[in-house]
Coordinates of C-alpha atoms in Angstrom, one line a residue:
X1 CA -54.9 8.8 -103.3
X2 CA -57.5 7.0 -101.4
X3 CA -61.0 8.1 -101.0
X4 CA -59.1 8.9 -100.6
X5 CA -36.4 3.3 -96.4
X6 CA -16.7 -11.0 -91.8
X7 CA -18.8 -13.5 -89.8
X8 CA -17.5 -14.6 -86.7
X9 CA -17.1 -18.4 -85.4
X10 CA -20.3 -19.3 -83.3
X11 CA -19.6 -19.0 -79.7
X12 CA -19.8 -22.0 -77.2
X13 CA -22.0 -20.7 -75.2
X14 CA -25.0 -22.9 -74.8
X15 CA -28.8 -21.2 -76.1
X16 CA -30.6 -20.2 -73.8
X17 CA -34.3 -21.3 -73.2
X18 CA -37.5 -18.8 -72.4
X19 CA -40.0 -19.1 -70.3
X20 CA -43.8 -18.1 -69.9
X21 CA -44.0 -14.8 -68.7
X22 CA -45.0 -14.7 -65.2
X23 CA -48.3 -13.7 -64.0
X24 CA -49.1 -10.2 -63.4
X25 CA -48.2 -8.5 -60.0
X26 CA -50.1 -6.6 -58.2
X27 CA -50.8 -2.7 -59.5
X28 CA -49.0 0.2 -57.1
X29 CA -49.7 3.3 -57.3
X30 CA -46.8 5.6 -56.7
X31 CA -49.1 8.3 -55.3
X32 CA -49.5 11.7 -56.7
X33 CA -46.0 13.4 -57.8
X34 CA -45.0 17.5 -57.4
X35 CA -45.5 19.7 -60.3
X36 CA -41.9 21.3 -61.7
X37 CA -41.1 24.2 -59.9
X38 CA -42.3 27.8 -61.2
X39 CA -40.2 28.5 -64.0
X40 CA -39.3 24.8 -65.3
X41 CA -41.1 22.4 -67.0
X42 CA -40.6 18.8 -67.8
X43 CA -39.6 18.4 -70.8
X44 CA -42.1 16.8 -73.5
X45 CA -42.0 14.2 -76.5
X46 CA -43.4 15.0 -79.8
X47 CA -43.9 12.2 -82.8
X48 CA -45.8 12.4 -86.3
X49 CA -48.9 9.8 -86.8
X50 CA -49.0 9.8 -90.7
X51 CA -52.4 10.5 -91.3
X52 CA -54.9 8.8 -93.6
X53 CA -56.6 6.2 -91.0
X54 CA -60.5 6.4 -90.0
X55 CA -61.8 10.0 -90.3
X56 CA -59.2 12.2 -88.8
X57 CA -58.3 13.0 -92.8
X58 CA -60.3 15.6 -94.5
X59 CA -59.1 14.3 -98.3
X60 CA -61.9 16.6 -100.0
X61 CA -59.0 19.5 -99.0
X62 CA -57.2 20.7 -102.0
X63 CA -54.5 21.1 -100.5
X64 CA -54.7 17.1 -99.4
X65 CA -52.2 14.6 -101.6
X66 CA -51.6 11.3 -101.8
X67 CA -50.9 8.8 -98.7
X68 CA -49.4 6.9 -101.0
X69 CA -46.4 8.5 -103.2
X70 CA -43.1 8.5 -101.4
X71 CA -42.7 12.5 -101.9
X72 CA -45.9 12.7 -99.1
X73 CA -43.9 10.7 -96.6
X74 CA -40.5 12.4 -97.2
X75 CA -42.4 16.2 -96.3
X76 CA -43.9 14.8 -93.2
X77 CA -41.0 13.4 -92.4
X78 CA -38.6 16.0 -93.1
X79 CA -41.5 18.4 -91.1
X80 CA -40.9 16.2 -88.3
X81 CA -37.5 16.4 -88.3
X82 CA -37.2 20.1 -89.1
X83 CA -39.5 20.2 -86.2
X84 CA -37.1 17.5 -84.1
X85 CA -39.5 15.5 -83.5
X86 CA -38.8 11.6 -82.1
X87 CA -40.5 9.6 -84.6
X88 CA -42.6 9.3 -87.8
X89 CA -45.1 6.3 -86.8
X90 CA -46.7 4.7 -89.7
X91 CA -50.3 2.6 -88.6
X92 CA -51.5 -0.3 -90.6
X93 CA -53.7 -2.9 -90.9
X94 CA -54.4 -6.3 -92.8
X95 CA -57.4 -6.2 -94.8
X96 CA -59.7 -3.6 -96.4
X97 CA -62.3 -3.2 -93.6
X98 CA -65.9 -3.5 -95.3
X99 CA -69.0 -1.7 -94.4
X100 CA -72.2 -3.5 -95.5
X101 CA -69.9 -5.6 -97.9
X102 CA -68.1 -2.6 -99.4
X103 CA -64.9 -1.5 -98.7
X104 CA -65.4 1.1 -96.4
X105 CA -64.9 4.6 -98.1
X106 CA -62.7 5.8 -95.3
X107 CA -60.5 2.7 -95.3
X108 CA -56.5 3.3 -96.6
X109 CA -56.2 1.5 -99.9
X110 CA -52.9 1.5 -101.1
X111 CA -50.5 1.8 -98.4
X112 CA -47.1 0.6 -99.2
X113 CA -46.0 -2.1 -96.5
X114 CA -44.7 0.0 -93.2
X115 CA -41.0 -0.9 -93.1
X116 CA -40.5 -0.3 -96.9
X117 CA -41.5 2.8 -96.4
X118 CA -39.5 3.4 -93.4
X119 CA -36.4 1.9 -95.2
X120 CA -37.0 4.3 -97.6
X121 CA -37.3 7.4 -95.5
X122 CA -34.3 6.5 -93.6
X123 CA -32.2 7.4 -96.7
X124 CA -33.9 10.7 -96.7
X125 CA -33.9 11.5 -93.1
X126 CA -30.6 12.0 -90.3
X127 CA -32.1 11.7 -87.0
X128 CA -35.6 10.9 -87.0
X129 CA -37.1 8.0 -85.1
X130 CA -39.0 5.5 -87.8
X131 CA -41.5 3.6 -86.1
X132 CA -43.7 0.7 -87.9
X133 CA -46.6 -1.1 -86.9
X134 CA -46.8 -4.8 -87.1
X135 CA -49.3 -7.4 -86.1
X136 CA -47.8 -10.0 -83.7
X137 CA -50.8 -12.5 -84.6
X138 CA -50.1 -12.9 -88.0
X139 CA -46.6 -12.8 -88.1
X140 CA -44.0 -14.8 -87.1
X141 CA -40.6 -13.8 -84.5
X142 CA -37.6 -14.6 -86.7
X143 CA -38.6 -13.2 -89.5
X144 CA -40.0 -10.1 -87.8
X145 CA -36.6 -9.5 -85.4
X146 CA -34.8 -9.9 -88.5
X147 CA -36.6 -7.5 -90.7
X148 CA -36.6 -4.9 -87.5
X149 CA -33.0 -5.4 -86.8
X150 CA -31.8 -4.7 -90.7
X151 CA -33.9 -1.2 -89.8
X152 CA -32.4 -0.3 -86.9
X153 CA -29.1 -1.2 -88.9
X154 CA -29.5 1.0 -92.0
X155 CA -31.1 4.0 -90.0
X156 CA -28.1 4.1 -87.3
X157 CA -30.4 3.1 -84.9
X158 CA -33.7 4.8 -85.0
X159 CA -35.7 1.4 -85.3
X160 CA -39.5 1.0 -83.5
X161 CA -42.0 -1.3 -83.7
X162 CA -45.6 -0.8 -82.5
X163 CA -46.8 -4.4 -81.6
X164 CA -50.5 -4.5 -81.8
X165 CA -52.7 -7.6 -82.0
X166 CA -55.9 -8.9 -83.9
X167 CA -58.5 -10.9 -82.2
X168 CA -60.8 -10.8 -85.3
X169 CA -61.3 -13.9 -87.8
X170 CA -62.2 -11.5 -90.5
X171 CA -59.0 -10.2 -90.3
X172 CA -57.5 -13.9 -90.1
X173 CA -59.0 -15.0 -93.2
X174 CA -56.2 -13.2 -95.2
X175 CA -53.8 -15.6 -93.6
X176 CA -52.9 -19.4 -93.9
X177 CA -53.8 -19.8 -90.2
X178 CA -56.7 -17.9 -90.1
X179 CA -59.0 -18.0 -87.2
X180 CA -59.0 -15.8 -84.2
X181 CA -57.3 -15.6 -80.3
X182 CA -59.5 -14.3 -77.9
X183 CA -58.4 -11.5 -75.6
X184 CA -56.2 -12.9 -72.9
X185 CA -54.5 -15.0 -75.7
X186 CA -53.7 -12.7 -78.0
X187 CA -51.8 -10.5 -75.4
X188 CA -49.9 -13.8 -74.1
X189 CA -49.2 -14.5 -78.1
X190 CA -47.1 -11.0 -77.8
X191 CA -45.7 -10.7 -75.4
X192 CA -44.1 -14.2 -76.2
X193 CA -43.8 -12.4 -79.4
X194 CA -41.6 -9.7 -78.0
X195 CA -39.1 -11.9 -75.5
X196 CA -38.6 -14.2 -78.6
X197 CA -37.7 -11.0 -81.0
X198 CA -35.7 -9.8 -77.7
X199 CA -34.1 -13.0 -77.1
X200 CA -32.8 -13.0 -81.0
X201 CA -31.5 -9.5 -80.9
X202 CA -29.3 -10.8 -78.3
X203 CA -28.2 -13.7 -79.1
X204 CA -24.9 -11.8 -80.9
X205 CA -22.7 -10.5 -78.1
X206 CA -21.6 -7.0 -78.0
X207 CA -18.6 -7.7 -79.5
X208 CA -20.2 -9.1 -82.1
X209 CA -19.6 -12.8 -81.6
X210 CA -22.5 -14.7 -82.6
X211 CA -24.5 -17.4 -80.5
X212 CA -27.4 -20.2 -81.0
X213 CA -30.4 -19.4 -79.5
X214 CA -33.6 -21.8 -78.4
X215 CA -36.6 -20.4 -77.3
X216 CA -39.3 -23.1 -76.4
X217 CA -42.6 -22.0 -75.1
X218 CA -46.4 -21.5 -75.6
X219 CA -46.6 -19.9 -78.9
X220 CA -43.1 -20.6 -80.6
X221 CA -40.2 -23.3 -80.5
X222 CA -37.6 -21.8 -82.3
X223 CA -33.7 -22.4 -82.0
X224 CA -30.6 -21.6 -84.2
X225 CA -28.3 -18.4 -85.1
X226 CA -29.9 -15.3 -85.6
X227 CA -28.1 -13.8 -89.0
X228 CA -27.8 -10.1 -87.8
X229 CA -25.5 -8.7 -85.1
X230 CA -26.6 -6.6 -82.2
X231 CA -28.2 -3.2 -84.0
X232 CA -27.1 0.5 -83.3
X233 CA -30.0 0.1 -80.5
X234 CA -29.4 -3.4 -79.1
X235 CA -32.9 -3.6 -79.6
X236 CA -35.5 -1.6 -81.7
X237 CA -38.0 0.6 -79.2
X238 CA -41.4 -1.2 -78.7
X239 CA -44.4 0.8 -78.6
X240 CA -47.8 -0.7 -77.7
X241 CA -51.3 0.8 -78.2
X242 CA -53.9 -0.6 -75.5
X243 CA -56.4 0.6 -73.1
X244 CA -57.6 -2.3 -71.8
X245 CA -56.2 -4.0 -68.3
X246 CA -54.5 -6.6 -70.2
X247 CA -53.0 -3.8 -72.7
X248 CA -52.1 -1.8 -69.8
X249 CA -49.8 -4.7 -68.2
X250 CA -48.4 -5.0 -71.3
X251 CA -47.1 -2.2 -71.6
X252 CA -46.1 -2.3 -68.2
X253 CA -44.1 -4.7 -68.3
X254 CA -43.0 -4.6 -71.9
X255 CA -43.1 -1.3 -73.8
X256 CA -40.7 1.8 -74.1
X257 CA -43.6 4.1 -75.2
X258 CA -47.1 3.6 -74.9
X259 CA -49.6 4.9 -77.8
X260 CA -52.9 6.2 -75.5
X261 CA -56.4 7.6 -76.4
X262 CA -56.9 9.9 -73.7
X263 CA -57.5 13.2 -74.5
X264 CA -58.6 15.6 -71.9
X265 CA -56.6 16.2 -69.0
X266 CA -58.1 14.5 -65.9
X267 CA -58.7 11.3 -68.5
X268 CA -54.7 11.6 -68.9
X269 CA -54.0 12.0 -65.6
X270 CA -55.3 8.8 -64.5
X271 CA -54.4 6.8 -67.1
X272 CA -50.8 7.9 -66.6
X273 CA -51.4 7.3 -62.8
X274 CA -52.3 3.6 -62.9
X275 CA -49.7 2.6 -65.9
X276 CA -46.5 4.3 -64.0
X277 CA -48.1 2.7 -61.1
X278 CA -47.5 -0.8 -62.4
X279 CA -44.1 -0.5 -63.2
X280 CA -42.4 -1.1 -60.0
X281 CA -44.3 -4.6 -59.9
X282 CA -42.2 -5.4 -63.1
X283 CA -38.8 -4.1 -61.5
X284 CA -39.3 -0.8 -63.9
X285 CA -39.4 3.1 -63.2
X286 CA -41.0 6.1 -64.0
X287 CA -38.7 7.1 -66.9
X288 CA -38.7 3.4 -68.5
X289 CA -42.2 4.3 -70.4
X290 CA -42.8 7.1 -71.9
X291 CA -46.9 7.5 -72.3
X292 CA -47.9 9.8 -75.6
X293 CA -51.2 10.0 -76.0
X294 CA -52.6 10.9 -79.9
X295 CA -53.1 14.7 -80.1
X296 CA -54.7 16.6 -83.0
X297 CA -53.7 20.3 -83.2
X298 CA -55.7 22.9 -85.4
X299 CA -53.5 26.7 -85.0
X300 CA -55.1 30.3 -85.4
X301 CA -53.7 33.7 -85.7
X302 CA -55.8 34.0 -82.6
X303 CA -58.0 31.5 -80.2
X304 CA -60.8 32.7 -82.1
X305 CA -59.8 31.9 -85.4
X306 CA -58.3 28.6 -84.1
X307 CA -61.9 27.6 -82.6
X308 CA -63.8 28.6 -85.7
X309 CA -60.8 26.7 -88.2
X310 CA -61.7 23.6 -85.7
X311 CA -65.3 23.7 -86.3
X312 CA -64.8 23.8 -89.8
X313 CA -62.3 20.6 -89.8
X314 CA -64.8 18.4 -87.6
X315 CA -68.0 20.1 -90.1
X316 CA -65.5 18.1 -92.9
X317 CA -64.4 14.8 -91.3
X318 CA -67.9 14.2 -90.4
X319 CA -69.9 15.3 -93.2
X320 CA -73.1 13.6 -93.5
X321 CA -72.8 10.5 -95.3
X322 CA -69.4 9.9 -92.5
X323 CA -72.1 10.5 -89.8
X324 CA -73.9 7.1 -91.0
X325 CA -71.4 5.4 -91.5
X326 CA -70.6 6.3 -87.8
X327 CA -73.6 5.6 -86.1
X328 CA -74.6 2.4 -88.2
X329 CA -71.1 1.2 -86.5
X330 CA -73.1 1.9 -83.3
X331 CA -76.5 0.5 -83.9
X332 CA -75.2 -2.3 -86.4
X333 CA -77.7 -2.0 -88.7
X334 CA -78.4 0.1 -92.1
X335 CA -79.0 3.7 -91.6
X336 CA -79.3 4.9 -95.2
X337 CA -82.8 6.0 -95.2
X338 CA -82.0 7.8 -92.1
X339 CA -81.5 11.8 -92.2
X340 CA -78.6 12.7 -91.1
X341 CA -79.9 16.2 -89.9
X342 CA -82.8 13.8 -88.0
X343 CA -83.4 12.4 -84.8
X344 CA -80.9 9.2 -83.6
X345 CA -82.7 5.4 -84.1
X346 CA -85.2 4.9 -81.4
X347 CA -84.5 1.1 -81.3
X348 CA -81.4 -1.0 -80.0
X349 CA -78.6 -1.6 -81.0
X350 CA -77.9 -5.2 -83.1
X351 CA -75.3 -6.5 -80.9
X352 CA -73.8 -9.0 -83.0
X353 CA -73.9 -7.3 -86.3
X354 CA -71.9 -8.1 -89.2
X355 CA -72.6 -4.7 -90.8
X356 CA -69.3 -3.0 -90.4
X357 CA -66.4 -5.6 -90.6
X358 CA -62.4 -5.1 -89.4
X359 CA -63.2 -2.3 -87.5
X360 CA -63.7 -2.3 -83.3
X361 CA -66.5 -1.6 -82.3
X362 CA -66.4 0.2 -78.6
X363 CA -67.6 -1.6 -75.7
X364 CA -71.5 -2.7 -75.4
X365 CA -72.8 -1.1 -78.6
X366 CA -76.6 -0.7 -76.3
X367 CA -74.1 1.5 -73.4
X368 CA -73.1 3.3 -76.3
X369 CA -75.6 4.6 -78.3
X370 CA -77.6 5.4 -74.8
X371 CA -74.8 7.6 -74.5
X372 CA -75.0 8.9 -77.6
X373 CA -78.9 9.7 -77.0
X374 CA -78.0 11.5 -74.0
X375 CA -75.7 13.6 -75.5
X376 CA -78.4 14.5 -78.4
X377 CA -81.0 14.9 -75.6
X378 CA -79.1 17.4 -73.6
X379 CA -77.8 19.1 -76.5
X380 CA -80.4 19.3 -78.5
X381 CA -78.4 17.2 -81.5
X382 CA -79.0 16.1 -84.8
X383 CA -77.4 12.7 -85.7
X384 CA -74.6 14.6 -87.2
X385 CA -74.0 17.0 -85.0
X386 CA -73.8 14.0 -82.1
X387 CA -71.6 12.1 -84.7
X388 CA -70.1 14.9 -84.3
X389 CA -69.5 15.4 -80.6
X390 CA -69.3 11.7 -79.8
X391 CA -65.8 11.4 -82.1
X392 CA -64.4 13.7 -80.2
X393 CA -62.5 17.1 -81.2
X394 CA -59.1 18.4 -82.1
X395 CA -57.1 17.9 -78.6
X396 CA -55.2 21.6 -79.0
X397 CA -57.3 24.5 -80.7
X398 CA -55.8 28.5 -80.2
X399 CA -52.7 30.5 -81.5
X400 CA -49.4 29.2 -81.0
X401 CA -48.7 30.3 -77.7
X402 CA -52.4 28.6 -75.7
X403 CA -51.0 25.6 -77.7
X404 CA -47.7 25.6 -76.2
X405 CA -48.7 26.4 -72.6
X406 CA -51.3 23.9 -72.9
X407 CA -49.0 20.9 -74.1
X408 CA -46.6 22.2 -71.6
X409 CA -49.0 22.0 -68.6
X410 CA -50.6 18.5 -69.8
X411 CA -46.8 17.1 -69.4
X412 CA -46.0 19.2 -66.4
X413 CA -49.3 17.8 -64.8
X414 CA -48.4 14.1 -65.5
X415 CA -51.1 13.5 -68.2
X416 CA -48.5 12.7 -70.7
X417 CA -44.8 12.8 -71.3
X418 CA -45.4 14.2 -74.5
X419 CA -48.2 13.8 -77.7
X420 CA -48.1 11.8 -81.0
X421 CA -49.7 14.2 -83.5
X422 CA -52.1 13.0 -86.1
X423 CA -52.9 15.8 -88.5
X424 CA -56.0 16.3 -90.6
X425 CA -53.9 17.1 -94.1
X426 CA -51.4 15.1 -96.1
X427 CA -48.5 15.9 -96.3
X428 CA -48.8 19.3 -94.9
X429 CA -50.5 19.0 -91.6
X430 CA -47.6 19.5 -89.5
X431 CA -46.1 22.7 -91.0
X432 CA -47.7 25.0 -89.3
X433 CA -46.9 23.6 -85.9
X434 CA -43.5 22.9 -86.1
X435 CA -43.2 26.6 -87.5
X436 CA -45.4 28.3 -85.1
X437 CA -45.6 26.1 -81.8
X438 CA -42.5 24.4 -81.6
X439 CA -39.9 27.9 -81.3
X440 CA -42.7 28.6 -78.5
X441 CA -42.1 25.6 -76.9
X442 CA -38.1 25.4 -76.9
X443 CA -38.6 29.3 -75.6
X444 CA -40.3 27.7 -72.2
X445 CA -37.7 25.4 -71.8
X446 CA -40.2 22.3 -72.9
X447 CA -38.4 20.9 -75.6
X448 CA -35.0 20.4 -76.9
X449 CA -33.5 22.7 -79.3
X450 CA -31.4 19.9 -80.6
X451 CA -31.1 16.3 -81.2
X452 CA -28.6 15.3 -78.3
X453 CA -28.0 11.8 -79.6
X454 CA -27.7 9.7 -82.7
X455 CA -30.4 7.0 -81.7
X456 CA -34.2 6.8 -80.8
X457 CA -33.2 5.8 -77.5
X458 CA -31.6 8.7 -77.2
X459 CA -34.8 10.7 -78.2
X460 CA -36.7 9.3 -75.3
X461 CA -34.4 9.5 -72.7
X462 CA -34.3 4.9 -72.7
X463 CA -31.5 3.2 -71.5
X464 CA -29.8 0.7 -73.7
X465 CA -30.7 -2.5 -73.1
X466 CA -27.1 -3.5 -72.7
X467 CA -27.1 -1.6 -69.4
X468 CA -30.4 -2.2 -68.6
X469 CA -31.4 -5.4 -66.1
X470 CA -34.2 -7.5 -67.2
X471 CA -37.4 -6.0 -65.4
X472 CA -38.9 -8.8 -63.1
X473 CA -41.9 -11.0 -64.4
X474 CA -41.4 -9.0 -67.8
X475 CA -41.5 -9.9 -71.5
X476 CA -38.3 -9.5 -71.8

């Protein structure tokens, strides 16, 4: 524990050759929508983060086990699917982040490789989603495509990457390349990534006949035959995770789901506003992206209990020595003689600090800790306690019916189409849910009651790309 799944003759047909993506249309907004009527509600998407990244973990819990034994990932797994769930998403990341030199005592160490795992769980699972993040900076699209596509094929068709990106050379030092892309690039780099992976997942026919392919552009120049026919899926679902206005075109005009941040309602509704809204500009609708923001979820016997279980989870993923580690992220700068029951620095931030490496920091590091000292100000805070409040809380805290009229009326207010929930235990820390929440919610008529389909695509309500045009100016 840390700190704790005969070839054909090639066809005639000529390859094929890619092209930049276009640039980005303008954003419309489709205007504000009607809530269901009394009654109904639209129906929401549930997925499993599996936890053990940054704090959200509270390992000093007995009943916390390993994030790295396969047994931990078959229960949340099997959970999930009990629970029929979408998808088990696994996060990763490249190197061991260091604070002040160290390996950061937060950090995962030890995580098998995200598609081993999910190769592994596929065996053990019928219906689940399996959904693996990989870096499109550091990898390359033949080799990816491939990897993804023998996924989808020995899972039936419940394949899903998460693209992300890495704009830090820290990070690139682990890798022949090495270096950095700045932001703009980094986001042409995948979604070059993507139409090439796309581009190779077609190039078999449906009826399996396979083709040469050539993509020449920016990033790659590729050509040849792709070894793998079309998978269950035609092509695996892509999920992104990005906030920014270059992550949120992405998305846009890329994704099938989009990983979000946004935790409180009004945040949710406008962020699910203005990313629906760009879709038409990319020849896409409503139901072509499914938004799912992470949720945490901490269920009581009663509100009460739920609120006082909560305060006891955030008292544990922030305990004192976390809150320094948190707020020397801020200020850049070492805050061990600091008391972590004291007062917040009086001085600046260090703005380009090499204190804390492989980890983002937030925006303008002097906008932030202004805003923490306005939160300790008005609250009258300690450095913990705003560590504390600035991190945020659990998204859902009550018994198991406020939980389920609350996820329900998040969806049915178009804040989300549904959550991906990152619990604070492993491998346990969806049992109570799916035991208590979910019956709740399949009584309201807010989620299925069973799997209607064999594939992920079928999960989310996607077409398959088969059927599906191309959307316009799209990475695709």
């Amino acid at each position: 524990m840390s700190h704790q799944r005969p070839p054909q003759q090639p066809h005639p047909t000529p390859p094929a050759h890619s092209h930049e993506p276009r640039p980005t249309p303008p954003h419309r907004s489709p205007g504000p929508r009607p809530l269901p009527p009394p009654g109904t509600h639209r129906p929401l998407h549930l997925a499993a983060h599996f936890p053990g990244v940054n704090s959200t973990t509270v390992w000093s819990d007995p009943r916390s086990g390993s994030q790295i034994a396969f047994d931990s990932f078959v229960h949340l797994a099997r959970t999930a699917e009990r629970g029929l769930f979408d998808f088990l998403f696994l996060a990763e990341g490249l190197r061991l982040r260091e604070h002040k030199g160290r390996i950061h005592d937060l950090d995962v160490v030890g995580r098998p490789e995200s598609l081993a795992v999910l190769g592994a769980v596929a065996a053990v699972t019928e219906r689940l989603g399996l959904a693996a993040t990989v870096n499109s900076t550091f990898n390359e699209p033949y080799e990816l495509a491939r990897r993804l596509a023998s996924l989808d094929h020995l899972s039936d068709g419940r394949a899903a990457w998460n693209v992300v990106t890495s704009s830090d050379a820290f990070t690139g030092e682990n890798f022949r390349r090495g270096g950095y892309l700045d932001r703009a690039e980094r986001y042409t780099r995948a979604a070059e990534f993507v139409a090439t992976a796309r581009e190779l997942w077609d190039s078999w026919s449906p009826d399996g006949t396979p083709r040469p392919f050539a993509h020449h552009g920016r990033h790659f120049s590729i050509e040849g035959e792709f070894t793998l026919p079309r998978s269950p899926q035609g092509h695996p679902v892509v999920i992104q995770a990005g906030d920014s206005a270059e992550g949120r075109d992405f998305a846009a005009s890329t994704a099938d789901v989009i990983f979000t941040r946004h935790g409180t309602l009004t945040a949710g509704q406008e962020f699910y506003a203005d990313v629906k809204g760009r879709l038409p500009g990319y020849g896409r609708t409503a139901d072509d992206l499914k938004i799912m923001p992470g949720a945490t979820v901490v269920v009581g016997d009663t509100d009460a209990e739920a609120r006082e279980k909560a305060a006891e989870i955030r008292r544990l993923q922030v305990s004192p020595q976390n809150a320094l580690l948190a707020a020397e992220q801020v200020w850049g700068t070492d805050l061990s003689g600091f008391d972590p029951d004291g007062p917040l620095p009086a001085f600046d931030p260090v703005v380009d600090s090499d204190v804390v490496q492989g980890r983002v920091r937030q925006g303008d590091p002097r906008a932030l800790a202004e805003k923490w000292r306005a939160l300790a100000r008005t609250e009258n805070l300690s450095l913990r306690e705003t560590a504390i409040e600035a991190s945020g809380r659990q998204s859902f805290v009550g018994s198991a019916a406020t939980i389920a009229e609350a996820m329900s009326h998040f969806v049915d207010s178009r804040a989300a189409d549904g959550f991906i929930l990152v619990p604070h235990l492993t491998p346990g820390g969806l049992d109570e849910f799916v035991d208590q929440v979910v019956p709740l919610l399949q009584e309201r008529g807010a989620f299925r009651t069973a799997y209607t389909g064999p594939t992920l695509r079928d999960h989310l309500g996607l077409s398959h790309p088969a059927t599906r045009k191309a959307p316009k100016g799209a990475a695709a």
